Amino acid sequence: TPWCLSAAQRQALLTQTRGATNLWCYAPGYFEDDRPSLAAMRELTGFTMKQVTPDKATASPNDTGRQRGLTTPFGVNGPVKPLFAAADAKPEETLATYPDGSAAVAVRRANGGTSVFVGAPGLTSELLRLAARLAGVHLFTGTDCNVYANGPVVALHASQDGEIALDTGKPGDVTDMLTGKVLGKG
């Protein structure tokens, strides 16, 4: 969330993140030194930004977002100023919108990688999982819980009742360390 960057800092950040998946939150690059700059935001994120003024800074997933795993609206239940939308996001790039219909969450190929813009304040676990998948990160589970993985050991700490499906990402027995019972394969 680099809100204030010089041109040199912006260029260094773009160089360091070339080819990566970048998750840009709220107002990335909005201030260039001491002045607002929508052009700096575009250079950093790959999206042309515009300021928007919906009554609520909430992002609601659209059909494209729901197909990518976003189901829950998020943000602030009131106005936020300034607030930004990806003005040039195509329908297939827009995953969630503000109440005024502008693009609150958008994804596109940029800087040799993937750029994900999230304008509404706050990140959901669904958004973080989407960004991780776009980056090629292995996810051990699609359920909200704490995951600790180190070599052959994976520990889950559930945040809710019920079963949690685990995917180790490789074949082999999954054994409960407390009981020694094989729970499944991979």
PDB file of N, CA and C in Angstrom, residues 42-130:
ATOM      1  N   ARG A  42      -1.789   5.153 -12.222  1.00  0.00           N
ATOM      2  CA  ARG A  42      -1.875   4.333 -13.431  1.00  0.00           C
ATOM      3  C   ARG A  42      -0.536   3.648 -13.719  1.00  0.00           C
ATOM      4  N   GLU A  43       0.555   4.413 -13.607  1.00  0.00           N
ATOM      5  CA  GLU A  43       1.877   3.840 -13.858  1.00  0.00           C
ATOM      6  C   GLU A  43       2.148   2.667 -12.916  1.00  0.00           C
ATOM      7  N   LEU A  44       1.753   2.801 -11.676  1.00  0.00           N
ATOM      8  CA  LEU A  44       2.015   1.778 -10.674  1.00  0.00           C
ATOM      9  C   LEU A  44       1.123   0.550 -10.848  1.00  0.00           C
ATOM     10  N   THR A  45      -0.177   0.766 -11.058  1.00  0.00           N
ATOM     11  CA  THR A  45      -1.143  -0.344 -11.048  1.00  0.00           C
ATOM     12  C   THR A  45      -1.473  -0.905 -12.421  1.00  0.00           C
ATOM     13  N   GLY A  46      -1.273  -0.099 -13.473  1.00  0.00           N
ATOM     14  CA  GLY A  46      -1.690  -0.522 -14.808  1.00  0.00           C
ATOM     15  C   GLY A  46      -3.142  -0.180 -15.108  1.00  0.00           C
ATOM     16  N   PHE A  47      -3.836   0.455 -14.172  1.00  0.00           N
ATOM     17  CA  PHE A  47      -5.230   0.873 -14.364  1.00  0.00           C
ATOM     18  C   PHE A  47      -5.311   2.390 -14.401  1.00  0.00           C
ATOM     19  N   THR A  48      -6.161   2.921 -15.269  1.00  0.00           N
ATOM     20  CA  THR A  48      -6.501   4.335 -15.225  1.00  0.00           C
ATOM     21  C   THR A  48      -7.506   4.514 -14.099  1.00  0.00           C
ATOM     22  N   MET A  49      -7.175   5.386 -13.152  1.00  0.00           N
ATOM     23  CA  MET A  49      -8.031   5.574 -11.979  1.00  0.00           C
ATOM     24  C   MET A  49      -8.894   6.817 -12.121  1.00  0.00           C
ATOM     25  N   LYS A  50     -10.011   6.787 -11.420  1.00  0.00           N
ATOM     26  CA  LYS A  50     -10.844   7.979 -11.292  1.00  0.00           C
ATOM     27  C   LYS A  50     -11.344   8.041  -9.855  1.00  0.00           C
ATOM     28  N   GLN A  51     -11.578   9.263  -9.382  1.00  0.00           N
ATOM     29  CA  GLN A  51     -12.175   9.421  -8.066  1.00  0.00           C
ATOM     30  C   GLN A  51     -13.672   9.220  -8.198  1.00  0.00           C
ATOM     31  N   VAL A  52     -14.245   8.514  -7.221  1.00  0.00           N
ATOM     32  CA  VAL A  52     -15.682   8.274  -7.195  1.00  0.00           C
ATOM     33  C   VAL A  52     -16.212   8.689  -5.829  1.00  0.00           C
ATOM     34  N   THR A  53     -17.526   8.917  -5.762  1.00  0.00           N
ATOM     35  CA  THR A  53     -18.123   9.394  -4.507  1.00  0.00           C
ATOM     36  C   THR A  53     -19.428   8.660  -4.196  1.00  0.00           C
ATOM     37  N   PRO A  54     -19.410   7.330  -4.152  1.00  0.00           N
ATOM     38  CA  PRO A  54     -20.639   6.636  -3.771  1.00  0.00           C
ATOM     39  C   PRO A  54     -20.965   6.900  -2.299  1.00  0.00           C
ATOM     40  N   ASP A  55     -22.221   6.680  -1.927  1.00  0.00           N
ATOM     41  CA  ASP A  55     -22.640   6.892  -0.539  1.00  0.00           C
ATOM     42  C   ASP A  55     -21.936   5.944   0.427  1.00  0.00           C
ATOM     43  N   LYS A  56     -21.540   4.769  -0.083  1.00  0.00           N
ATOM     44  CA  LYS A  56     -20.850   3.776   0.738  1.00  0.00           C
ATOM     45  C   LYS A  56     -19.618   3.281  -0.017  1.00  0.00           C
ATOM     46  N   ALA A  57     -18.533   3.091   0.697  1.00  0.00           N
ATOM     47  CA  ALA A  57     -17.307   2.562   0.097  1.00  0.00           C
ATOM     48  C   ALA A  57     -17.296   1.046   0.230  1.00  0.00           C
ATOM     49  N   THR A  58     -18.381   0.418  -0.228  1.00  0.00           N
ATOM     50  CA  THR A  58     -18.492  -1.034  -0.172  1.00  0.00           C
ATOM     51  C   THR A  58     -18.340  -1.611  -1.579  1.00  0.00           C
ATOM     52  N   ALA A  59     -17.678  -2.734  -1.647  1.00  0.00           N
ATOM     53  CA  ALA A  59     -17.472  -3.444  -2.909  1.00  0.00           C
ATOM     54  C   ALA A  59     -18.326  -4.705  -2.880  1.00  0.00           C
ATOM     55  N   SER A  60     -19.176  -4.857  -3.886  1.00  0.00           N
ATOM     56  CA  SER A  60     -20.031  -6.042  -3.988  1.00  0.00           C
ATOM     57  C   SER A  60     -19.592  -6.864  -5.187  1.00  0.00           C
ATOM     58  N   PRO A  61     -19.292  -8.154  -4.977  1.00  0.00           N
ATOM     59  CA  PRO A  61     -18.873  -8.993  -6.099  1.00  0.00           C
ATOM     60  C   PRO A  61     -19.944  -9.048  -7.180  1.00  0.00           C
ATOM     61  N   ASN A  62     -19.517  -8.985  -8.439  1.00  0.00           N
ATOM     62  CA  ASN A  62     -20.417  -9.167  -9.572  1.00  0.00           C
ATOM     63  C   ASN A  62     -20.325 -10.619 -10.047  1.00  0.00           C
ATOM     64  N   ASP A  63     -20.965 -10.937 -11.167  1.00  0.00           N
ATOM     65  CA  ASP A  63     -20.940 -12.318 -11.663  1.00  0.00           C
ATOM     66  C   ASP A  63     -19.517 -12.799 -11.920  1.00  0.00           C
ATOM     67  N   THR A  64     -18.680 -11.950 -12.508  1.00  0.00           N
ATOM     68  CA  THR A  64     -17.289 -12.335 -12.780  1.00  0.00           C
ATOM     69  C   THR A  64     -16.550 -12.597 -11.474  1.00  0.00           C
ATOM     70  N   GLY A  65     -16.751 -11.748 -10.486  1.00  0.00           N
ATOM     71  CA  GLY A  65     -16.121 -11.944  -9.187  1.00  0.00           C
ATOM     72  C   GLY A  65     -16.595 -13.221  -8.511  1.00  0.00           C
ATOM     73  N   ARG A  66     -17.892 -13.485  -8.582  1.00  0.00           N
ATOM     74  CA  ARG A  66     -18.423 -14.715  -7.968  1.00  0.00           C
ATOM     75  C   ARG A  66     -17.836 -15.953  -8.645  1.00  0.00           C
ATOM     76  N   GLN A  67     -17.649 -15.892  -9.964  1.00  0.00           N
ATOM     77  CA  GLN A  67     -17.026 -17.018 -10.671  1.00  0.00           C
ATOM     78  C   GLN A  67     -15.580 -17.227 -10.223  1.00  0.00           C
ATOM     79  N   ARG A  68     -14.925 -16.172  -9.738  1.00  0.00           N
ATOM     80  CA  ARG A  68     -13.532 -16.261  -9.289  1.00  0.00           C
ATOM     81  C   ARG A  68     -13.427 -16.519  -7.790  1.00  0.00           C
ATOM     82  N   GLY A  69     -14.582 -16.686  -7.097  1.00  0.00           N
ATOM     83  CA  GLY A  69     -14.553 -17.061  -5.689  1.00  0.00           C
ATOM     84  C   GLY A  69     -14.915 -15.969  -4.700  1.00  0.00           C
ATOM     85  N   LEU A  70     -15.290 -14.791  -5.178  1.00  0.00           N
ATOM     86  CA  LEU A  70     -15.691 -13.717  -4.271  1.00  0.00           C
ATOM     87  C   LEU A  70     -17.204 -13.798  -4.040  1.00  0.00           C
ATOM     88  N   THR A  71     -17.622 -13.826  -2.796  1.00  0.00           N
ATOM     89  CA  THR A  71     -19.055 -13.932  -2.499  1.00  0.00           C
ATOM     90  C   THR A  71     -19.560 -12.853  -1.562  1.00  0.00           C
ATOM     91  N   THR A  72     -18.668 -12.274  -0.766  1.00  0.00           N
ATOM     92  CA  THR A  72     -19.084 -11.398   0.326  1.00  0.00           C
ATOM     93  C   THR A  72     -18.731  -9.939   0.043  1.00  0.00           C
ATOM     94  N   PRO A  73     -19.714  -9.033   0.143  1.00  0.00           N
ATOM     95  CA  PRO A  73     -19.384  -7.612   0.049  1.00  0.00           C
ATOM     96  C   PRO A  73     -18.477  -7.204   1.206  1.00  0.00           C
ATOM     97  N   PHE A  74     -17.670  -6.162   0.991  1.00  0.00           N
ATOM     98  CA  PHE A  74     -16.768  -5.689   2.037  1.00  0.00           C
ATOM     99  C   PHE A  74     -16.532  -4.204   1.839  1.00  0.00           C
ATOM    100  N   GLY A  75     -15.955  -3.584   2.828  1.00  0.00           N
ATOM    101  CA  GLY A  75     -15.614  -2.175   2.748  1.00  0.00           C
ATOM    102  C   GLY A  75     -16.159  -1.411   3.932  1.00  0.00           C
ATOM    103  N   VAL A  76     -16.504  -0.153   3.692  1.00  0.00           N
ATOM    104  CA  VAL A  76     -16.971   0.749   4.742  1.00  0.00           C
ATOM    105  C   VAL A  76     -18.413   1.137   4.449  1.00  0.00           C
ATOM    106  N   ASN A  77     -19.250   1.052   5.461  1.00  0.00           N
ATOM    107  CA  ASN A  77     -20.670   1.349   5.299  1.00  0.00           C
ATOM    108  C   ASN A  77     -20.926   2.852   5.397  1.00  0.00           C
ATOM    109  N   GLY A  78     -20.175   3.616   4.648  1.00  0.00           N
ATOM    110  CA  GLY A  78     -20.285   5.065   4.611  1.00  0.00           C
ATOM    111  C   GLY A  78     -19.321   5.598   3.573  1.00  0.00           C
ATOM    112  N   PRO A  79     -19.339   6.912   3.343  1.00  0.00           N
ATOM    113  CA  PRO A  79     -18.434   7.455   2.328  1.00  0.00           C
ATOM    114  C   PRO A  79     -16.978   7.486   2.796  1.00  0.00           C
ATOM    115  N   VAL A  80     -16.078   7.359   1.855  1.00  0.00           N
ATOM    116  CA  VAL A  80     -14.640   7.496   2.085  1.00  0.00           C
ATOM    117  C   VAL A  80     -14.126   8.452   1.018  1.00  0.00           C
ATOM    118  N   LYS A  81     -13.351   9.444   1.443  1.00  0.00           N
ATOM    119  CA  LYS A  81     -12.828  10.419   0.490  1.00  0.00           C
ATOM    120  C   LYS A  81     -11.348  10.617   0.747  1.00  0.00           C
ATOM    121  N   PRO A  82     -10.526  10.511  -0.279  1.00  0.00           N
ATOM    122  CA  PRO A  82     -10.892  10.157  -1.639  1.00  0.00           C
ATOM    123  C   PRO A  82     -11.111   8.646  -1.767  1.00  0.00           C
ATOM    124  N   LEU A  83     -11.819   8.263  -2.791  1.00  0.00           N
ATOM    125  CA  LEU A  83     -12.060   6.853  -3.100  1.00  0.00           C
ATOM    126  C   LEU A  83     -11.835   6.687  -4.594  1.00  0.00           C
ATOM    127  N   PHE A  84     -11.254   5.571  -4.983  1.00  0.00           N
ATOM    128  CA  PHE A  84     -10.852   5.388  -6.369  1.00  0.00           C
ATOM    129  C   PHE A  84     -11.477   4.142  -6.972  1.00  0.00           C
ATOM    130  N   ALA A  85     -11.681   4.223  -8.289  1.00  0.00           N
ATOM    131  CA  ALA A  85     -12.180   3.095  -9.072  1.00  0.00           C
ATOM    132  C   ALA A  85     -11.283   2.932 -10.287  1.00  0.00           C
ATOM    133  N   ALA A  86     -11.202   1.722 -10.791  1.00  0.00           N
ATOM    134  CA  ALA A  86     -10.449   1.441 -12.012  1.00  0.00           C
ATOM    135  C   ALA A  86     -11.336   1.839 -13.195  1.00  0.00           C
ATOM    136  N   ALA A  87     -11.099   3.028 -13.738  1.00  0.00           N
ATOM    137  CA  ALA A  87     -11.973   3.609 -14.757  1.00  0.00           C
ATOM    138  C   ALA A  87     -11.949   2.838 -16.070  1.00  0.00           C
ATOM    139  N   ASP A  88     -10.825   2.224 -16.400  1.00  0.00           N
ATOM    140  CA  ASP A  88     -10.706   1.537 -17.687  1.00  0.00           C
ATOM    141  C   ASP A  88     -10.813   0.017 -17.573  1.00  0.00           C
ATOM    142  N   ALA A  89     -11.283  -0.476 -16.425  1.00  0.00           N
ATOM    143  CA  ALA A  89     -11.427  -1.930 -16.266  1.00  0.00           C
ATOM    144  C   ALA A  89     -12.546  -2.434 -17.171  1.00  0.00           C
ATOM    145  N   LYS A  90     -12.250  -3.448 -17.939  1.00  0.00           N
ATOM    146  CA  LYS A  90     -13.247  -4.072 -18.810  1.00  0.00           C
ATOM    147  C   LYS A  90     -14.167  -4.936 -17.955  1.00  0.00           C
ATOM    148  N   PRO A  91     -15.354  -5.265 -18.467  1.00  0.00           N
ATOM    149  CA  PRO A  91     -16.270  -6.101 -17.675  1.00  0.00           C
ATOM    150  C   PRO A  91     -15.643  -7.411 -17.203  1.00  0.00           C
ATOM    151  N   GLU A  92     -14.836  -8.037 -18.040  1.00  0.00           N
ATOM    152  CA  GLU A  92     -14.211  -9.310 -17.663  1.00  0.00           C
ATOM    153  C   GLU A  92     -13.086  -9.121 -16.649  1.00  0.00           C
ATOM    154  N   GLU A  93     -12.617  -7.882 -16.452  1.00  0.00           N
ATOM    155  CA  GLU A  93     -11.592  -7.576 -15.461  1.00  0.00           C
ATOM    156  C   GLU A  93     -12.180  -7.119 -14.135  1.00  0.00           C
ATOM    157  N   THR A  94     -13.433  -6.694 -14.148  1.00  0.00           N
ATOM    158  CA  THR A  94     -14.083  -6.141 -12.955  1.00  0.00           C
ATOM    159  C   THR A  94     -14.684  -7.272 -12.132  1.00  0.00           C
ATOM    160  N   LEU A  95     -14.263  -7.374 -10.856  1.00  0.00           N
ATOM    161  CA  LEU A  95     -14.719  -8.453  -9.981  1.00  0.00           C
ATOM    162  C   LEU A  95     -15.715  -7.984  -8.928  1.00  0.00           C
ATOM    163  N   ALA A  96     -15.700  -6.686  -8.619  1.00  0.00           N
ATOM    164  CA  ALA A  96     -16.646  -6.129  -7.645  1.00  0.00           C
ATOM    165  C   ALA A  96     -16.840  -4.652  -7.960  1.00  0.00           C
ATOM    166  N   THR A  97     -18.020  -4.146  -7.620  1.00  0.00           N
ATOM    167  CA  THR A  97     -18.334  -2.754  -7.913  1.00  0.00           C
ATOM    168  C   THR A  97     -18.813  -2.025  -6.672  1.00  0.00           C
ATOM    169  N   TYR A  98     -18.652  -0.702  -6.706  1.00  0.00           N
ATOM    170  CA  TYR A  98     -19.227   0.172  -5.694  1.00  0.00           C
ATOM    171  C   TYR A  98     -20.721   0.314  -5.981  1.00  0.00           C
ATOM    172  N   PRO A  99     -21.474   0.884  -5.054  1.00  0.00           N
ATOM    173  CA  PRO A  99     -22.912   1.092  -5.302  1.00  0.00           C
ATOM    174  C   PRO A  99     -23.207   1.907  -6.566  1.00  0.00           C
ATOM    175  N   ASP A 100     -22.272   2.756  -7.018  1.00  0.00           N
ATOM    176  CA  ASP A 100     -22.504   3.535  -8.240  1.00  0.00           C
ATOM    177  C   ASP A 100     -22.166   2.764  -9.513  1.00  0.00           C
ATOM    178  N   GLY A 101     -21.733   1.491  -9.370  1.00  0.00           N
ATOM    179  CA  GLY A 101     -21.424   0.646 -10.527  1.00  0.00           C
ATOM    180  C   GLY A 101     -19.988   0.713 -10.995  1.00  0.00           C
ATOM    181  N   SER A 102     -19.174   1.573 -10.421  1.00  0.00           N
ATOM    182  CA  SER A 102     -17.774   1.675 -10.846  1.00  0.00           C
ATOM    183  C   SER A 102     -16.957   0.513 -10.272  1.00  0.00           C
ATOM    184  N   ALA A 103     -15.818   0.246 -10.901  1.00  0.00           N
ATOM    185  CA  ALA A 103     -14.992  -0.925 -10.580  1.00  0.00           C
ATOM    186  C   ALA A 103     -14.220  -0.736  -9.279  1.00  0.00           C
ATOM    187  N   ALA A 104     -14.644  -1.429  -8.229  1.00  0.00           N
ATOM    188  CA  ALA A 104     -13.985  -1.375  -6.921  1.00  0.00           C
ATOM    189  C   ALA A 104     -12.866  -2.398  -6.815  1.00  0.00           C
ATOM    190  N   VAL A 105     -13.002  -3.531  -7.513  1.00  0.00           N
ATOM    191  CA  VAL A 105     -11.973  -4.577  -7.549  1.00  0.00           C
ATOM    192  C   VAL A 105     -11.804  -4.976  -9.005  1.00  0.00           C
ATOM    193  N   ALA A 106     -10.557  -4.949  -9.474  1.00  0.00           N
ATOM    194  CA  ALA A 106     -10.292  -5.300 -10.864  1.00  0.00           C
ATOM    195  C   ALA A 106      -8.956  -6.027 -10.951  1.00  0.00           C
ATOM    196  N   VAL A 107      -8.828  -6.865 -11.978  1.00  0.00           N
ATOM    197  CA  VAL A 107      -7.605  -7.637 -12.178  1.00  0.00           C
ATOM    198  C   VAL A 107      -7.242  -7.608 -13.659  1.00  0.00           C
ATOM    199  N   ARG A 108      -5.931  -7.442 -13.944  1.00  0.00           N
ATOM    200  CA  ARG A 108      -5.462  -7.481 -15.334  1.00  0.00           C
ATOM    201  C   ARG A 108      -3.979  -7.819 -15.364  1.00  0.00           C
ATOM    202  N   ARG A 109      -3.543  -8.267 -16.532  1.00  0.00           N
ATOM    203  CA  ARG A 109      -2.123  -8.500 -16.769  1.00  0.00           C
ATOM    204  C   ARG A 109      -1.451  -7.146 -16.892  1.00  0.00           C
ATOM    205  N   ALA A 110      -0.377  -6.929 -16.144  1.00  0.00           N
ATOM    206  CA  ALA A 110       0.358  -5.667 -16.189  1.00  0.00           C
ATOM    207  C   ALA A 110       1.771  -5.899 -15.686  1.00  0.00           C
ATOM    208  N   ASN A 111       2.725  -5.167 -16.229  1.00  0.00           N
ATOM    209  CA  ASN A 111       4.118  -5.219 -15.788  1.00  0.00           C
ATOM    210  C   ASN A 111       4.674  -6.647 -15.849  1.00  0.00           C
ATOM    211  N   GLY A 112       4.211  -7.412 -16.838  1.00  0.00           N
ATOM    212  CA  GLY A 112       4.681  -8.787 -16.992  1.00  0.00           C
ATOM    213  C   GLY A 112       4.087  -9.752 -15.990  1.00  0.00           C
ATOM    214  N   GLY A 113       3.155  -9.298 -15.165  1.00  0.00           N
ATOM    215  CA  GLY A 113       2.523 -10.144 -14.151  1.00  0.00           C
ATOM    216  C   GLY A 113       1.038  -9.852 -14.074  1.00  0.00           C
ATOM    217  N   THR A 114       0.512  -9.866 -12.878  1.00  0.00           N
ATOM    218  CA  THR A 114      -0.907  -9.613 -12.667  1.00  0.00           C
ATOM    219  C   THR A 114      -1.069  -8.489 -11.663  1.00  0.00           C
ATOM    220  N   SER A 115      -1.941  -7.545 -11.990  1.00  0.00           N
ATOM    221  CA  SER A 115      -2.223  -6.418 -11.122  1.00  0.00           C
ATOM    222  C   SER A 115      -3.651  -6.544 -10.613  1.00  0.00           C
ATOM    223  N   VAL A 116      -3.807  -6.559  -9.300  1.00  0.00           N
ATOM    224  CA  VAL A 116      -5.124  -6.626  -8.674  1.00  0.00           C
ATOM    225  C   VAL A 116      -5.315  -5.317  -7.912  1.00  0.00           C
ATOM    226  N   PHE A 117      -6.332  -4.544  -8.309  1.00  0.00           N
ATOM    227  CA  PHE A 117      -6.649  -3.296  -7.625  1.00  0.00           C
ATOM    228  C   PHE A 117      -7.865  -3.515  -6.733  1.00  0.00           C
ATOM    229  N   VAL A 118      -7.732  -3.128  -5.464  1.00  0.00           N
ATOM    230  CA  VAL A 118      -8.831  -3.204  -4.493  1.00  0.00           C
ATOM    231  C   VAL A 118      -8.998  -1.810  -3.906  1.00  0.00           C
ATOM    232  N   GLY A 119     -10.036  -1.098  -4.340  1.00  0.00           N
ATOM    233  CA  GLY A 119     -10.246   0.270  -3.907  1.00  0.00           C
ATOM    234  C   GLY A 119     -10.942   0.410  -2.576  1.00  0.00           C
ATOM    235  N   ALA A 120     -11.856  -0.489  -2.279  1.00  0.00           N
ATOM    236  CA  ALA A 120     -12.583  -0.410  -1.005  1.00  0.00           C
ATOM    237  C   ALA A 120     -11.659  -0.792   0.141  1.00  0.00           C
ATOM    238  N   PRO A 121     -11.718  -0.053   1.250  1.00  0.00           N
ATOM    239  CA  PRO A 121     -10.863  -0.391   2.390  1.00  0.00           C
ATOM    240  C   PRO A 121     -11.176  -1.787   2.940  1.00  0.00           C
ATOM    241  N   GLY A 122     -10.125  -2.514   3.259  1.00  0.00           N
ATOM    242  CA  GLY A 122     -10.271  -3.842   3.852  1.00  0.00           C
ATOM    243  C   GLY A 122     -10.076  -4.941   2.826  1.00  0.00           C
ATOM    244  N   LEU A 123      -9.542  -6.030   3.279  1.00  0.00           N
ATOM    245  CA  LEU A 123      -9.353  -7.205   2.430  1.00  0.00           C
ATOM    246  C   LEU A 123     -10.057  -8.384   3.092  1.00  0.00           C
ATOM    247  N   THR A 124     -10.724  -9.181   2.302  1.00  0.00           N
ATOM    248  CA  THR A 124     -11.363 -10.379   2.828  1.00  0.00           C
ATOM    249  C   THR A 124     -10.457 -11.580   2.581  1.00  0.00           C
ATOM    250  N   SER A 125     -10.707 -12.656   3.284  1.00  0.00           N
ATOM    251  CA  SER A 125      -9.940 -13.878   3.038  1.00  0.00           C
ATOM    252  C   SER A 125     -10.189 -14.374   1.615  1.00  0.00           C
ATOM    253  N   GLU A 126     -11.373 -14.132   1.074  1.00  0.00           N
ATOM    254  CA  GLU A 126     -11.649 -14.524  -0.315  1.00  0.00           C
ATOM    255  C   GLU A 126     -10.734 -13.771  -1.281  1.00  0.00           C
ATOM    256  N   LEU A 127     -10.553 -12.482  -1.054  1.00  0.00           N
ATOM    257  CA  LEU A 127      -9.657 -11.694  -1.906  1.00  0.00           C
ATOM    258  C   LEU A 127      -8.213 -12.162  -1.778  1.00  0.00           C
ATOM    259  N   LEU A 128      -7.795 -12.449  -0.568  1.00  0.00           N
ATOM    260  CA  LEU A 128      -6.425 -12.925  -0.370  1.00  0.00           C
ATOM    261  C   LEU A 128      -6.212 -14.287  -1.030  1.00  0.00           C
ATOM    262  N   ARG A 129      -7.220 -15.174  -0.938  1.00  0.00           N
ATOM    263  CA  ARG A 129      -7.098 -16.470  -1.626  1.00  0.00           C
ATOM    264  C   ARG A 129      -7.046 -16.279  -3.137  1.00  0.00           C
ATOM    265  N   LEU A 130      -7.862 -15.368  -3.682  1.00  0.00           N
ATOM    266  CA  LEU A 130      -7.838 -15.099  -5.112  1.00  0.00           C
ATOM    267  C   LEU A 130      -6.456 -14.595  -5.536  1.00  0.00           C
TER     268      LEU A 130
END
